PDB file of C-alpha atoms in Angstrom:
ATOM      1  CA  UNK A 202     -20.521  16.713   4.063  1.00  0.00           C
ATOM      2  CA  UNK A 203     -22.913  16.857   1.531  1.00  0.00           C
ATOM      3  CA  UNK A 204     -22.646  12.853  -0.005  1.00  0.00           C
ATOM      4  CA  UNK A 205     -21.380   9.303   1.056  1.00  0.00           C
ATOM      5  CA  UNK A 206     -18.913   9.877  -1.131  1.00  0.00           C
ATOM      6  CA  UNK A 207     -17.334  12.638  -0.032  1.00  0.00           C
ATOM      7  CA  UNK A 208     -17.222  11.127   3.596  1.00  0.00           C
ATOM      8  CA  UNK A 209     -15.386   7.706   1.790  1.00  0.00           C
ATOM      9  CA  UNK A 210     -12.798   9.576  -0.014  1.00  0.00           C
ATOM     10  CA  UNK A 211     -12.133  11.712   3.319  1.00  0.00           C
ATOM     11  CA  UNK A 212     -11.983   8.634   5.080  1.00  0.00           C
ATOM     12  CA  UNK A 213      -9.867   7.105   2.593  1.00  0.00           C
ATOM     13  CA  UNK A 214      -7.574  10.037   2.759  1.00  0.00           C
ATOM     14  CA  UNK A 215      -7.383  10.169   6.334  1.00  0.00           C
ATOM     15  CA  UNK A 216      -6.425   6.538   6.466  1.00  0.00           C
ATOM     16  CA  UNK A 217      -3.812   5.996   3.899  1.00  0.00           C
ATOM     17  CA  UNK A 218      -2.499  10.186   3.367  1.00  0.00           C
ATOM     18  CA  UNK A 219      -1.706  10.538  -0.370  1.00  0.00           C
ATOM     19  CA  UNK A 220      -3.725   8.424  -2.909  1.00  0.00           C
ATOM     20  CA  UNK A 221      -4.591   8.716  -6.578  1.00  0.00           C
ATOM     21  CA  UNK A 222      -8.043   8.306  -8.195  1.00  0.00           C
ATOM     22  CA  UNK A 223      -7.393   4.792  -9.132  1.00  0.00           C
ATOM     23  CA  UNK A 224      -6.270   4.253  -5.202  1.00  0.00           C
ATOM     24  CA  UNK A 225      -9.557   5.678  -4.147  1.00  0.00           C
ATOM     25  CA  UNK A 226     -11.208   3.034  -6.447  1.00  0.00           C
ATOM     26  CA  UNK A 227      -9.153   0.145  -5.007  1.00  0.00           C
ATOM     27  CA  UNK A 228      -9.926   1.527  -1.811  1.00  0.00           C
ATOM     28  CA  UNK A 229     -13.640   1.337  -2.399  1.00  0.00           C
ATOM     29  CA  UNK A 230     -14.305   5.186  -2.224  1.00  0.00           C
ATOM     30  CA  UNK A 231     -16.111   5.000  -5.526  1.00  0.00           C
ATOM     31  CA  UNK A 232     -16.551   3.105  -8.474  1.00  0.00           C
ATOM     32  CA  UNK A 233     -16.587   5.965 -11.669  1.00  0.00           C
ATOM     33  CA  UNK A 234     -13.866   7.770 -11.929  1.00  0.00           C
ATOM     34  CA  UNK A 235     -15.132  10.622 -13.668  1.00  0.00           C
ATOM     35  CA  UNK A 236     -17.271  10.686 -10.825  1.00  0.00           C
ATOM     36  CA  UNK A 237     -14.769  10.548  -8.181  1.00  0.00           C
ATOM     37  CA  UNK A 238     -12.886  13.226 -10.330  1.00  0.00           C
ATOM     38  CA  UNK A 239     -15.942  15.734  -9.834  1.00  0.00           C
ATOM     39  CA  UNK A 240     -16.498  15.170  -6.292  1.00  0.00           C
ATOM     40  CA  UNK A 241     -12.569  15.863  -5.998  1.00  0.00           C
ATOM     41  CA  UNK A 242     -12.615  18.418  -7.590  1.00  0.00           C
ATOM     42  CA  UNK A 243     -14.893  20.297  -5.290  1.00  0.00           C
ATOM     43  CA  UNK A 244     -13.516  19.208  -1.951  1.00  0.00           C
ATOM     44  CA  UNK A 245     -10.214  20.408  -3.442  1.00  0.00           C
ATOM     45  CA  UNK A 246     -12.428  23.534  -4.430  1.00  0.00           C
ATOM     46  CA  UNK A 247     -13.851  23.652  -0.435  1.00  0.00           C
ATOM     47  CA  UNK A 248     -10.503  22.918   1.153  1.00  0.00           C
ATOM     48  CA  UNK A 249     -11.100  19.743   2.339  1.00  0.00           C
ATOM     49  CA  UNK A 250      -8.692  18.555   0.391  1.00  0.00           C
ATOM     50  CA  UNK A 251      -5.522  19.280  -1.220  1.00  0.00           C
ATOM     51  CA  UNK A 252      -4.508  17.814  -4.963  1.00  0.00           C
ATOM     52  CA  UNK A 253      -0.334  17.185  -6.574  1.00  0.00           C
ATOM     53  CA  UNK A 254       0.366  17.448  -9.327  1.00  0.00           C
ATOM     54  CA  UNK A 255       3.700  16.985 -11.213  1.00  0.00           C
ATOM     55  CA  UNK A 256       3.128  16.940 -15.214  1.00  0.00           C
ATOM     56  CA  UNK A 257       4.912  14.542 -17.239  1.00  0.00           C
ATOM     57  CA  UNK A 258       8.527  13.161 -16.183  1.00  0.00           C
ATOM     58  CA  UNK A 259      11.175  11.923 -18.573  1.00  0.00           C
ATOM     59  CA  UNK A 260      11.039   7.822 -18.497  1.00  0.00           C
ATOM     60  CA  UNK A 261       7.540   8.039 -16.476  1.00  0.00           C
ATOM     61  CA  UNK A 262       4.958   9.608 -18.409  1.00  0.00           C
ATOM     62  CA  UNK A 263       2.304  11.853 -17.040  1.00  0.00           C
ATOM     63  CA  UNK A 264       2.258  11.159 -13.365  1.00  0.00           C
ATOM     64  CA  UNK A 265      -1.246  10.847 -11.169  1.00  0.00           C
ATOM     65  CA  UNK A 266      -2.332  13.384  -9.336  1.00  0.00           C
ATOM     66  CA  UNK A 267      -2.160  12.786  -5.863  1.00  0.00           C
ATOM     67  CA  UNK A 268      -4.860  13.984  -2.711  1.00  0.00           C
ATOM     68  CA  UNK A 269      -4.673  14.518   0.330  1.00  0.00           C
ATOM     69  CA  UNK A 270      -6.954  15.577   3.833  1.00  0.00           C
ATOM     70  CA  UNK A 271      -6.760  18.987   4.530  1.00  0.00           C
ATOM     71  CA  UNK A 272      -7.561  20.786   8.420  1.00  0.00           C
ATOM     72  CA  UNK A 273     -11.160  21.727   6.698  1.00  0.00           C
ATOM     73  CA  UNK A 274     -11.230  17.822   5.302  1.00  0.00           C
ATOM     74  CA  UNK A 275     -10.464  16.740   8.671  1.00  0.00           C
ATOM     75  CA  UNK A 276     -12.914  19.109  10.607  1.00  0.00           C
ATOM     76  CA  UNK A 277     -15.518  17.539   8.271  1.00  0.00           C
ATOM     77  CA  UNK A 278     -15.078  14.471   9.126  1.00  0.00           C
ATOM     78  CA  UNK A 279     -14.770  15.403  13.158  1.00  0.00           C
ATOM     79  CA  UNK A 280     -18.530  16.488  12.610  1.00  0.00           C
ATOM     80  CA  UNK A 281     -20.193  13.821  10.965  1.00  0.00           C
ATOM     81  CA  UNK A 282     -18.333  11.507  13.336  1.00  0.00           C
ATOM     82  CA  UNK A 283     -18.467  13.437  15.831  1.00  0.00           C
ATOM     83  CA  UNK A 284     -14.660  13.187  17.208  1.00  0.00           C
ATOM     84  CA  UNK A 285     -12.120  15.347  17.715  1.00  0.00           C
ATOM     85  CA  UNK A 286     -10.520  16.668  14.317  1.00  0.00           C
ATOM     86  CA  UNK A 287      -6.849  15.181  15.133  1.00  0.00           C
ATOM     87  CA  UNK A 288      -7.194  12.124  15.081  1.00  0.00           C
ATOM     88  CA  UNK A 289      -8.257  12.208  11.188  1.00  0.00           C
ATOM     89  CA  UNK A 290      -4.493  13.553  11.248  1.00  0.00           C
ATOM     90  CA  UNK A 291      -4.677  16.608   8.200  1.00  0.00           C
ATOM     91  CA  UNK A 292      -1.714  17.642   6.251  1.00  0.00           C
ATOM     92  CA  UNK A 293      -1.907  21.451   7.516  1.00  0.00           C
ATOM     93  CA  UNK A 294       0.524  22.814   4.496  1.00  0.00           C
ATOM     94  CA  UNK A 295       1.586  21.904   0.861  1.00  0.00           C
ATOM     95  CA  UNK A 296       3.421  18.805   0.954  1.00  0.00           C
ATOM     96  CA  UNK A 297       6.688  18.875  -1.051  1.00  0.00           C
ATOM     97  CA  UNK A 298       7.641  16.040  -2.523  1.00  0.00           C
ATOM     98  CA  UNK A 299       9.159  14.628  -5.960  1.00  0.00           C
ATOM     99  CA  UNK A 300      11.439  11.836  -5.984  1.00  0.00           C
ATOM    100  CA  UNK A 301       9.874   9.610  -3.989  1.00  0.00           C
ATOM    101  CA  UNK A 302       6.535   9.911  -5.941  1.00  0.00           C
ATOM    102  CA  UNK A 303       6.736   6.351  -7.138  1.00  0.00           C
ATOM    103  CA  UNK A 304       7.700   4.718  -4.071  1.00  0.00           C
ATOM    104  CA  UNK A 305       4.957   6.567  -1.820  1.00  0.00           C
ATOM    105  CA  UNK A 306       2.489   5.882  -4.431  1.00  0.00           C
ATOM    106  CA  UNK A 307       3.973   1.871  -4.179  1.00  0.00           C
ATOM    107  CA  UNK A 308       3.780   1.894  -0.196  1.00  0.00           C
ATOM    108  CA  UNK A 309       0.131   3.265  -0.220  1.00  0.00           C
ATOM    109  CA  UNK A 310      -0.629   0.435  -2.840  1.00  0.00           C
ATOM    110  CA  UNK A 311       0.698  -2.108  -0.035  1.00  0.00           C
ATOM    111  CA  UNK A 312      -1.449  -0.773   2.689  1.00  0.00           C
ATOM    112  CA  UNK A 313      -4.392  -1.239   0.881  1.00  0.00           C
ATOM    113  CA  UNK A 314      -4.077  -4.876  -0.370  1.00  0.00           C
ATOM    114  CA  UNK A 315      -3.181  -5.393   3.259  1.00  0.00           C
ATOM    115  CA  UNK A 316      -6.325  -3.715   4.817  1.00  0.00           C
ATOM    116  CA  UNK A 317      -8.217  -5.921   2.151  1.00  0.00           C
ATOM    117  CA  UNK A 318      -6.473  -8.933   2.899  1.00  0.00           C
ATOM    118  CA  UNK A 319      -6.789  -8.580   6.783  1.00  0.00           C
ATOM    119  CA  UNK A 320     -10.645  -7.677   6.401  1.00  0.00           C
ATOM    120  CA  UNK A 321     -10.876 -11.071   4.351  1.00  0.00           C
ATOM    121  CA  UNK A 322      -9.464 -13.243   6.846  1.00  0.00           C
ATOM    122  CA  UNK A 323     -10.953 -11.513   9.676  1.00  0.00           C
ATOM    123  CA  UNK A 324      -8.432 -10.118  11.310  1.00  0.00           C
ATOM    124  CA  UNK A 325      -7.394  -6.539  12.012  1.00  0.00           C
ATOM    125  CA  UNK A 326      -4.616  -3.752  11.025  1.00  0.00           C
ATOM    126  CA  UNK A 327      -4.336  -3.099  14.781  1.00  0.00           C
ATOM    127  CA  UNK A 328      -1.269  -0.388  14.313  1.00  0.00           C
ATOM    128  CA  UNK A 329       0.157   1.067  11.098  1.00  0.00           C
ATOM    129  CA  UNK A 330       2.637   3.676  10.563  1.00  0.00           C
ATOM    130  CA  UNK A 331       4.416   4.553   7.252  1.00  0.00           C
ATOM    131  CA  UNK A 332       7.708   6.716   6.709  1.00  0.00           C
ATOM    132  CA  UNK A 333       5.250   9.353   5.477  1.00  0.00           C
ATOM    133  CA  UNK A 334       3.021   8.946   8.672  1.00  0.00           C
ATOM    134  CA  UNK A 335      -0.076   6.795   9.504  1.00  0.00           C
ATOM    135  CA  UNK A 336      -3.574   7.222  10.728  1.00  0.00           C
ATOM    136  CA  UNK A 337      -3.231   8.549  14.791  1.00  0.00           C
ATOM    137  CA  UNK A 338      -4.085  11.378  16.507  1.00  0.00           C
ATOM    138  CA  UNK A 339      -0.701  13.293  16.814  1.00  0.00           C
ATOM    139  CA  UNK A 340       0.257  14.893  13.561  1.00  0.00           C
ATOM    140  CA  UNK A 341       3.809  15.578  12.329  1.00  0.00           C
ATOM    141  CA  UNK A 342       5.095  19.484  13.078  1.00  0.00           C
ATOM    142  CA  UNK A 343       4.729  19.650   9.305  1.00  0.00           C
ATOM    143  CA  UNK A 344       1.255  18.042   8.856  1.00  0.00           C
ATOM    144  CA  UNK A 345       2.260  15.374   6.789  1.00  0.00           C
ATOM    145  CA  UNK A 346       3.165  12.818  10.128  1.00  0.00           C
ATOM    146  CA  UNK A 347       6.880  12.447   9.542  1.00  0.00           C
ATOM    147  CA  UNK A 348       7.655  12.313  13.556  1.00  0.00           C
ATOM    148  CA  UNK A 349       5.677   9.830  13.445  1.00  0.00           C
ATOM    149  CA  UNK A 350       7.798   7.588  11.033  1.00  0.00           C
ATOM    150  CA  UNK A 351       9.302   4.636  13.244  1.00  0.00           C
ATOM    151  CA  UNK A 352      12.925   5.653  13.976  1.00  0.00           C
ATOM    152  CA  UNK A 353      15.014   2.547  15.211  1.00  0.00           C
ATOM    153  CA  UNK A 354      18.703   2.883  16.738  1.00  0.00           C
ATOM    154  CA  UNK A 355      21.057   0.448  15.548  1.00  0.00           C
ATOM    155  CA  UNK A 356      23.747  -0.936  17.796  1.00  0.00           C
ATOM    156  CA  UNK A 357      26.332   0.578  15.227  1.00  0.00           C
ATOM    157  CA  UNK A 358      24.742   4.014  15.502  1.00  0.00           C
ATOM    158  CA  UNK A 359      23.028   3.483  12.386  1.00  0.00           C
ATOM    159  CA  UNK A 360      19.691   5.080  12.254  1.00  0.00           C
ATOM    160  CA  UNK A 361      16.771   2.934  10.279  1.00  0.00           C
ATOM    161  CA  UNK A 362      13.404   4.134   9.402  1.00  0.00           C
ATOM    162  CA  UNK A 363      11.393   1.184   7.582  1.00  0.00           C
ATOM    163  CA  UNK A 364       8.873   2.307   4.943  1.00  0.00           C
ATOM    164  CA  UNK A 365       5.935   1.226   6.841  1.00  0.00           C
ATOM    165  CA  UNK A 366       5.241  -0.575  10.313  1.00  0.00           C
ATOM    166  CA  UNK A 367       2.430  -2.518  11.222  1.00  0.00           C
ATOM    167  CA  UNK A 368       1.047  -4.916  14.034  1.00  0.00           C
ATOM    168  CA  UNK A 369      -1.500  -7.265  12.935  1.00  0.00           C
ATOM    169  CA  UNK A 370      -4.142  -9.112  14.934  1.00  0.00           C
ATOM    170  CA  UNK A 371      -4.975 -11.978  12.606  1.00  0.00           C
ATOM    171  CA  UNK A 372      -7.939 -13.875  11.670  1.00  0.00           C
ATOM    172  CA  UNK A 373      -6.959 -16.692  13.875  1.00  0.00           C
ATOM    173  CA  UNK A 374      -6.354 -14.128  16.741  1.00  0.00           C
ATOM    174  CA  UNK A 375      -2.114 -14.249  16.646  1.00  0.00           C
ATOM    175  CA  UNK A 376      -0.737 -11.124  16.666  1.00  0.00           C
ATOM    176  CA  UNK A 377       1.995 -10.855  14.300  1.00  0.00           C
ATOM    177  CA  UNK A 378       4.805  -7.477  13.823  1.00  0.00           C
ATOM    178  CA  UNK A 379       5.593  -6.875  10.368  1.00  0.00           C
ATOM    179  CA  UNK A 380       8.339  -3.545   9.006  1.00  0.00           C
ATOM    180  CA  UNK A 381       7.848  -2.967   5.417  1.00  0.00           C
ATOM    181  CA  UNK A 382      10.431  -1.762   2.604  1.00  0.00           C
ATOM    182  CA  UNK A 383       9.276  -1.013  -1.195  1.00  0.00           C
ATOM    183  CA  UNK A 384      12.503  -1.475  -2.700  1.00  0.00           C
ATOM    184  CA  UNK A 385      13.026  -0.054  -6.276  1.00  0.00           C
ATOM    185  CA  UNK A 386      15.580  -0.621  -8.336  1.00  0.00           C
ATOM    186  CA  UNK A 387      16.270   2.113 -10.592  1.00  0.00           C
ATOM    187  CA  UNK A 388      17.291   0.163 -13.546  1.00  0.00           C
ATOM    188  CA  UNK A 389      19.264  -1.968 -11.608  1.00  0.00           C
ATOM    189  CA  UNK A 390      21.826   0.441  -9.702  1.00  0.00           C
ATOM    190  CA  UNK A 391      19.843   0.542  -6.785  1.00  0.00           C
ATOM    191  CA  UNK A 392      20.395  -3.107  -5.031  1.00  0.00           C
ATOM    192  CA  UNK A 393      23.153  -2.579  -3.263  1.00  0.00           C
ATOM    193  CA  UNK A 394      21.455   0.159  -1.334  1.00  0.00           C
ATOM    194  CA  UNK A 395      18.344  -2.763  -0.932  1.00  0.00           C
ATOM    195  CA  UNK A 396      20.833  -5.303  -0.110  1.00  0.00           C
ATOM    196  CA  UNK A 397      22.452  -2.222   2.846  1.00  0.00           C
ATOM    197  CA  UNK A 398      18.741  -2.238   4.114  1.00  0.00           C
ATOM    198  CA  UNK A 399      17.731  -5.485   4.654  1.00  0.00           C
ATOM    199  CA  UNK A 400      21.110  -6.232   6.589  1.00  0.00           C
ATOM    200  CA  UNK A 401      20.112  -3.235   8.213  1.00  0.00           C
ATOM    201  CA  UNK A 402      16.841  -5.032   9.580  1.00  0.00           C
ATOM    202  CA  UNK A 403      19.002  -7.969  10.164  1.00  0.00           C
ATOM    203  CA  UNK A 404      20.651  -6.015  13.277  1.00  0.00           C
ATOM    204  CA  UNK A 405      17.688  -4.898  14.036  1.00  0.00           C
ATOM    205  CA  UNK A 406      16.008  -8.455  14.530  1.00  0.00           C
ATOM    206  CA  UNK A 407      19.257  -9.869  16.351  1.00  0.00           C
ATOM    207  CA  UNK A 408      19.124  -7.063  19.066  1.00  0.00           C
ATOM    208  CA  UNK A 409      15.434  -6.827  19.307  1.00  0.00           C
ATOM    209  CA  UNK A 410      16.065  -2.706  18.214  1.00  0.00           C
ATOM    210  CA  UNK A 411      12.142  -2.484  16.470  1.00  0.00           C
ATOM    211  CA  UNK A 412      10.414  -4.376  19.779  1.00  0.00           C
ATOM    212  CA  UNK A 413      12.667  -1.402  22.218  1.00  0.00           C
ATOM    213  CA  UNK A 414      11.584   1.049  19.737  1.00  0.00           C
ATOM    214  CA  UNK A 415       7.644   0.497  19.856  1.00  0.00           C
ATOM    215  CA  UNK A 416       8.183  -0.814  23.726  1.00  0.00           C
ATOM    216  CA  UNK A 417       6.820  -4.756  22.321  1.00  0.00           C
ATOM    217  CA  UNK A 418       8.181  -7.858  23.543  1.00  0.00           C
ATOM    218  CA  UNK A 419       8.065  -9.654  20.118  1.00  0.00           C
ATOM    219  CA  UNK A 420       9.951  -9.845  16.892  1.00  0.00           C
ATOM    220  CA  UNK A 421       8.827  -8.600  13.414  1.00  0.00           C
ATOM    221  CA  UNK A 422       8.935 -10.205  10.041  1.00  0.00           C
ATOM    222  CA  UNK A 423      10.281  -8.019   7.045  1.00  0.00           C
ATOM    223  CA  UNK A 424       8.292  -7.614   3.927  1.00  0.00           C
ATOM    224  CA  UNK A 425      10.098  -6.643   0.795  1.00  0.00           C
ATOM    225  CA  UNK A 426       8.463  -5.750  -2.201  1.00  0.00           C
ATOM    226  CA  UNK A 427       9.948  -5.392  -5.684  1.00  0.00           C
ATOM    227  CA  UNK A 428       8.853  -3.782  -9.081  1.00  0.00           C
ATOM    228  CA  UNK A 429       9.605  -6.953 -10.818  1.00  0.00           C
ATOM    229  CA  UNK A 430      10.593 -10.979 -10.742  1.00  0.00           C
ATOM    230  CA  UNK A 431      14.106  -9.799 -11.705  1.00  0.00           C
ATOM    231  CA  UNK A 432      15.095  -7.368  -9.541  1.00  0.00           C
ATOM    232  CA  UNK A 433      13.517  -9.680  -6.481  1.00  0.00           C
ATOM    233  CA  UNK A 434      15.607 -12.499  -7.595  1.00  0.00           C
ATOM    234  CA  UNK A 435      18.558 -10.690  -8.090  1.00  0.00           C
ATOM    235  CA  UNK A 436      18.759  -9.070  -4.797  1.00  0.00           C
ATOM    236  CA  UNK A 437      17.470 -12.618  -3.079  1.00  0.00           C
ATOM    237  CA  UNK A 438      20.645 -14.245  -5.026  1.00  0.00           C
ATOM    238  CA  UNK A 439      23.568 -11.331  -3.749  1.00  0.00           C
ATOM    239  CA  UNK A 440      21.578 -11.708   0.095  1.00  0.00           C
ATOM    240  CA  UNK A 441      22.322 -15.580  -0.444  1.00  0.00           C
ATOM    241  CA  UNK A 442      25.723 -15.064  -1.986  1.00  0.00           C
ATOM    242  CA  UNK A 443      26.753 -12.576   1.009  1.00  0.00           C
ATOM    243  CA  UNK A 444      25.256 -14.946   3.757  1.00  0.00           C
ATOM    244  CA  UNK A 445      23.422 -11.677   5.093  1.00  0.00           C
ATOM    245  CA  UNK A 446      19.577 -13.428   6.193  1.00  0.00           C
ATOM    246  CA  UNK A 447      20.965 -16.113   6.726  1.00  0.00           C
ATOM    247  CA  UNK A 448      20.223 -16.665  10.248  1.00  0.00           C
ATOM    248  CA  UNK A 449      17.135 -14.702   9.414  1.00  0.00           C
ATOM    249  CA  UNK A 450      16.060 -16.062   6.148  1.00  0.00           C
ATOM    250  CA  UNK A 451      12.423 -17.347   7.243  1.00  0.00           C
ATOM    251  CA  UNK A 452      11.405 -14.087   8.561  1.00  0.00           C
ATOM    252  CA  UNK A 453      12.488 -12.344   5.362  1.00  0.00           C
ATOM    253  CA  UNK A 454       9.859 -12.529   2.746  1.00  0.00           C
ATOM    254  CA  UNK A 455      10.066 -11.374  -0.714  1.00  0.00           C
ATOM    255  CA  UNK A 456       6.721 -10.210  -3.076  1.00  0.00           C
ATOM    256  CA  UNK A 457       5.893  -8.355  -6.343  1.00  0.00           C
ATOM    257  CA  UNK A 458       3.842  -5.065  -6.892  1.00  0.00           C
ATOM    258  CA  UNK A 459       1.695  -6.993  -9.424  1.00  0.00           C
ATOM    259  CA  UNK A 460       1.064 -10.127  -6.542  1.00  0.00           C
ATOM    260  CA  UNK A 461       0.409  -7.978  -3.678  1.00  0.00           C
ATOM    261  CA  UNK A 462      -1.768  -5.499  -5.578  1.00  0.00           C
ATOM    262  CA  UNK A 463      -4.023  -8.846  -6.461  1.00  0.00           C
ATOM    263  CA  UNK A 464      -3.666 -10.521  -3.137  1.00  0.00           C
ATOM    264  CA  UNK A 465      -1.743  -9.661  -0.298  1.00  0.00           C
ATOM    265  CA  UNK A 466      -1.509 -12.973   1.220  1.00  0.00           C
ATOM    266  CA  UNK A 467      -0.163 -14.780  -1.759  1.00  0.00           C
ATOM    267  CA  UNK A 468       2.872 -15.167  -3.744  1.00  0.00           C
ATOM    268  CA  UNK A 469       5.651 -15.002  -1.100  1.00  0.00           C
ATOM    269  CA  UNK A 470       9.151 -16.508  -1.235  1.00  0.00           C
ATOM    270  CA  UNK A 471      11.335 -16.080   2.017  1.00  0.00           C
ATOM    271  CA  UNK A 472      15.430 -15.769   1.653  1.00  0.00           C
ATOM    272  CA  UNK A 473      16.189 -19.096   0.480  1.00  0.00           C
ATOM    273  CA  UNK A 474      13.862 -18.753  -2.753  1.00  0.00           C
ATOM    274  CA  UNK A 475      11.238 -21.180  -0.656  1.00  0.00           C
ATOM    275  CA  UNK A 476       7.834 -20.802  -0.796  1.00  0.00           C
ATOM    276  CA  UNK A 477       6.502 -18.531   2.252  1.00  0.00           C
ATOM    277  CA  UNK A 478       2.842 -18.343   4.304  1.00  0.00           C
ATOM    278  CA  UNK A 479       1.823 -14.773   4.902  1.00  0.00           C
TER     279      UNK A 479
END
């Protein structure tokens, strides 16, 4: 690879799969974006990596483009580190994808306030896999990872795939599960489909289904994040209304885009509207 850059954004991509300029800034792959917008530009040009695009959308404006690690990206990086190309996990065809633009966009936001707030306390990401896929060596039959999206079997036959996974191995040295949903509201017909997932996890922490699943002999907390105040207080007040948490309510913790994105370890409520420790 011909700059540092080039590696950084690579590694970037690598680590967190589909990320927009300003994500390669937060992620400390560069600080100019025209800059960054050159040097993408020719690794898009060299195959090392591949760029989305979708235009403008009604209600949304002109959406980011979006990059990704390509085999070439991937064999790059295998080089310079010298390892074997798979485990930089590259997306070997066109990814199609369009509603869920937002919400990937929203998860990947997540994982890197969390890397930052791990590397501040000293602690580690030790395991992290998103719906989408995750950094590992074994890459999805379509390139993009989705075998390797956590699958858990519900009691009921329900089958639940959280938006992200991830063990933690904190500052302090606890280790600590987490499952992760990005829950978006859609103007506000969308929270009964929240409210249907976070009972969801509720089976899954009474029978222990995510510890079977990733063959762990510990339980997991559930992050939910929300677009706004509103919507995070309105689906906290039907879970509360319902009694569904309830036995669960501490491990249940509620955030914001806006808090996370400035501080991952800050600004939590649990179920019961109380004030929560990441």
């Amino acid at each position: 690879m011909s700059t540092p850059v080039d590696t950084r954004i690579l590694e970037r991509l690598a680590r967190y799969r589909f990320m927009t300029v300003a994500q390669l800034i937060a992620a400390g792959a560069g600080k100019d974006r025209k800059h960054l917008g050159q040097v993408l530009s020719r690794l898009v040009g060299h195959k090392h990596a591949g760029m989305l695009a979708w235009g403008v959308r009604p209600g949304l404006g002109r959406l980011p483009r979006m990059y990704y690690l390509k085999p070439a990206g991937a064999a790059a990086l295998a080089e310079y580190h010298r390892v074997e190309a798979a485990l930089y996990r590259p997306i070997k065809s066109t990814p199609k994808f369009t509603v869920d633009h937002l919400h990937r966009r929203y998860c990947v936001d997540c994982h890197i306030a969390l890397d930052r707030a791990m590397e501040a306390e000293g602690g580690t990401v030790a395991a992290y896999t998103a719906y989408y896929g995750g950094p590992g060596p074994h890459p999805g039959p379509d390139g993009a990872g989705k075998a390797d999206a956590v699958k858990i079997r519900l009691t009921g036959g329900r089958r639940l795939i959280p938006d992200a996974v991830f063990d933690l191995e904190r500052g302090d040295g606890r280790r600590q599960l987490h499952a992760l949903e990005v829950c978006l509201d859609r103007g506000g017909t969308d929270r009964g489909r929240i409210v249907s997932q976070i009972e969801a996890h509720c089976e899954a922490m009474q029978d222990g289904a995510l510890s079977d699943a990733l063959g762990l002999d510990r339980g997991y907390r559930l992050l939910c994040i929300f677009e706004t105040e509103h919507c995070r207080d309105a689906v906290r007040q039907r879970l509360e209304d319902s009694g569904i948490g309830r036995d669960f309510a501490s491990l249940i913790l509620f955030g914001t885009l806006s808090e996370i994105r400035g501080s991952f370890g800050t600004g939590w409520m649990d179920a019961r509207g109380a004030a929560a420790v990441f």
